[in-house]
CSV table of C-alpha atoms (C1' of nucleotides) in Angstrom, one decimal:
chain,number,residue,atom,x,y,z
L,208,MET,CA,38.0,11.7,-37.5
L,209,SER,CA,38.6,12.0,-34.0
L,210,ASP,CA,35.6,13.8,-33.1
L,211,LYS,CA,34.2,12.9,-29.7
L,212,LYS,CA,30.9,12.5,-31.3
L,213,PRO,CA,28.3,11.1,-28.8
L,214,ASN,CA,29.0,7.6,-29.9
L,215,ASP,CA,26.0,6.9,-27.9
L,216,PHE,CA,25.1,3.4,-29.2
L,217,TYR,CA,22.0,4.0,-27.2
L,218,LEU,CA,21.0,7.0,-29.2
L,219,ARG,CA,21.5,5.3,-32.4
L,220,VAL,CA,19.3,2.6,-31.3
L,221,TYR,CA,16.7,5.1,-30.5
L,222,GLU,CA,17.0,6.6,-33.8
L,223,VAL,CA,16.5,3.3,-35.6
L,224,VAL,CA,13.6,2.2,-33.3
L,225,ALA,CA,11.8,5.6,-34.0
L,226,GLN,CA,11.9,4.8,-37.6
L,227,ILE,CA,10.1,1.4,-37.4
L,228,PRO,CA,6.9,1.7,-39.5
L,229,ILE,CA,3.6,1.5,-37.9
L,230,GLY,CA,2.2,-2.1,-37.9
L,231,LYS,CA,5.8,-3.5,-38.3
L,232,VAL,CA,8.2,-5.1,-35.8
L,233,THR,CA,12.0,-5.8,-35.8
L,234,SER,CA,14.4,-7.6,-33.4
L,235,TYR,CA,17.2,-6.5,-31.2
L,236,GLY,CA,19.7,-8.5,-33.1
L,237,ALA,CA,18.5,-7.0,-36.4
L,238,ILE,CA,19.0,-3.4,-35.0
L,239,SER,CA,22.5,-4.4,-33.5
L,240,LYS,CA,23.5,-5.7,-36.9
L,241,TYR,CA,22.3,-2.6,-38.6
L,242,LEU,CA,24.6,-0.6,-36.3
L,243,GLY,CA,27.4,-2.8,-37.0
L,244,VAL,CA,27.7,-4.7,-33.9
L,245,GLU,CA,27.1,-8.3,-34.7
L,246,SER,CA,26.7,-9.6,-31.1
L,247,GLY,CA,25.2,-6.5,-29.5
L,248,ALA,CA,21.7,-7.5,-29.3
L,249,ARG,CA,22.0,-7.6,-25.5
L,250,MET,CA,23.2,-4.0,-25.7
L,251,VAL,CA,20.1,-2.9,-27.7
L,252,GLY,CA,18.0,-4.4,-24.9
L,253,TYR,CA,19.9,-2.6,-22.3
L,254,ALA,CA,19.6,0.7,-24.1
L,255,MET,CA,15.9,0.3,-24.3
L,256,ASN,CA,15.8,-0.5,-20.6
L,257,ASN,CA,18.1,2.7,-20.1
L,258,TYR,CA,15.6,4.8,-22.4
L,259,VAL,CA,12.8,4.3,-19.9
L,260,SER,CA,14.7,6.2,-17.2
L,261,ALA,CA,16.3,8.4,-19.8
L,262,GLU,CA,14.9,11.8,-20.8
L,263,LEU,CA,15.0,11.7,-24.5
L,264,GLY,CA,13.6,14.4,-26.5
L,265,PHE,CA,11.3,12.1,-28.3
L,266,GLU,CA,9.2,9.0,-27.8
L,267,ILE,CA,10.1,5.7,-29.4
L,268,PRO,CA,7.9,2.9,-30.2
L,269,ALA,CA,9.7,0.4,-28.0
L,270,HIS,CA,6.7,-2.0,-28.4
L,271,ARG,CA,7.8,-2.8,-31.8
L,272,VAL,CA,11.0,-4.2,-30.7
L,273,LEU,CA,11.0,-7.9,-30.1
L,274,ASN,CA,13.4,-10.7,-29.9
L,275,ARG,CA,14.3,-12.8,-32.9
L,276,LEU,CA,11.4,-15.3,-32.2
L,277,GLY,CA,8.7,-12.5,-32.2
L,278,GLN,CA,8.3,-12.9,-28.6
L,279,LEU,CA,7.3,-9.8,-26.4
L,280,SER,CA,10.4,-10.4,-24.1
L,281,GLY,CA,10.3,-6.9,-23.0
L,282,ARG,CA,6.6,-6.8,-22.0
L,283,HIS,CA,7.4,-6.8,-18.2
L,284,HIS,CA,8.9,-3.3,-18.7
L,285,PHE,CA,5.3,-1.9,-19.8
L,286,GLU,CA,2.3,-1.4,-17.8
L,287,GLY,CA,0.2,-4.5,-17.8
L,288,ASP,CA,-0.4,-5.6,-21.4
L,289,THR,CA,0.4,-2.3,-22.9
L,290,MET,CA,3.0,-3.8,-25.2
L,291,ARG,CA,0.6,-6.4,-26.7
L,292,GLU,CA,-2.4,-4.1,-26.8
L,293,ARG,CA,-0.3,-1.5,-28.9
L,294,LEU,CA,0.7,-4.1,-31.3
L,295,GLU,CA,-2.6,-5.3,-31.8
L,296,GLN,CA,-4.0,-2.0,-32.2
L,297,GLU,CA,-1.5,-1.5,-35.1
L,298,GLY,CA,-2.7,-4.6,-36.8
L,299,VAL,CA,0.0,-7.0,-36.0
L,300,GLU,CA,-1.1,-10.6,-35.9
L,301,PHE,CA,-0.3,-12.7,-33.0
L,302,LYS,CA,0.5,-16.5,-33.3
L,303,GLU,CA,0.6,-17.0,-29.4
L,304,GLU,CA,-0.5,-14.8,-26.7
L,305,PHE,CA,2.8,-13.1,-26.5
L,306,THR,CA,4.4,-14.1,-29.7
L,307,VAL,CA,3.6,-12.1,-33.0
L,308,ASN,CA,3.7,-13.4,-36.6
L,309,MET,CA,7.3,-12.3,-37.2
L,310,GLU,CA,7.6,-13.5,-40.8
L,311,LYS,CA,4.7,-11.3,-41.6
L,312,HIS,CA,5.4,-8.2,-39.8
L,313,PHE,CA,9.2,-8.2,-39.6
L,314,TRP,CA,10.9,-5.0,-40.8
L,315,ASN,CA,14.6,-5.0,-41.5
L,316,PRO,CA,16.6,-1.7,-40.6
L,317,PHE,CA,18.7,-2.1,-43.6
L,318,GLU,CA,15.6,-1.0,-45.7
L,319,LEU,CA,16.4,2.6,-44.4
L,320,GLU,CA,19.2,2.5,-47.0
L,321,LYS,CA,17.0,1.8,-49.8
L,322,ASN,CA,15.2,5.1,-49.5
Y,65,DG,C1',37.1,-3.5,-7.7
Y,66,DC,C1',35.0,-8.1,-8.3
Y,67,DC,C1',30.7,-10.5,-9.2
Y,68,DT,C1',26.0,-10.8,-10.8
Y,69,DT,C1',22.4,-9.7,-13.9
Y,70,DG,C1',20.2,-8.8,-18.2
Y,71,DA,C1',14.1,-5.8,-23.6
Y,72,DC,C1',19.6,-11.3,-26.9
Y,73,DG,C1',21.6,-14.6,-30.3
Y,74,DT,C1',24.4,-18.4,-32.1
Y,75,DT,C1',26.2,-22.8,-31.6
Y,76,DA,C1',26.9,-27.3,-29.9
Y,77,DG,C1',25.0,-31.6,-27.9
E,209,DA,C1',13.2,-30.6,-33.1
E,210,DC,C1',14.7,-29.4,-28.2
E,211,DT,C1',17.8,-27.9,-24.5
E,212,DA,C1',22.2,-26.3,-22.6
E,213,DA,C1',26.1,-23.6,-22.7
E,214,DC,C1',28.7,-19.8,-24.1
E,215,DG,C1',29.7,-15.0,-25.9
E,216,DC,C1',28.8,-10.2,-25.6
E,217,DC,C1',29.4,-5.7,-22.8
E,218,DA,C1',27.2,-2.3,-19.7
E,219,DA,C1',25.3,-1.2,-15.2
E,220,DG,C1',24.1,-1.9,-10.4
E,221,DG,C1',25.2,-3.9,-5.9
DNA sequence: GCCTTGACGTTAG
DNA sequence: ACTAACGCCAAGG
């Protein structure tokens, strides 16, 4: 298949992020792995950064994407404590001020295939 | 066109 | 258990 499909790795990232259930969170690495790029966690983060200034047709819950430790590593890209507030609003439990209970709320993108 | 930076993760010490 | 270093690859300077 030599289609010049928009391999937009970014777009695929957005699609996955858009399907994260409310009250759940996932990590950059998990998304990357799901997309078949084992070491592309950084690219996922880059995609998110790009999303902010990109005019996508839909909104994505970027606040549900954390690093593997459950830390809100991207909080500085939100206004004030918007990221933390949104997560709390969804019922996500915090262990530290900027660290959520990953064990309890982690959502694996591979669950998309179960459906 | 080279060098630095970055919403990360794994491995080595 | 903790810290340091490397890998990864795209974008901006």
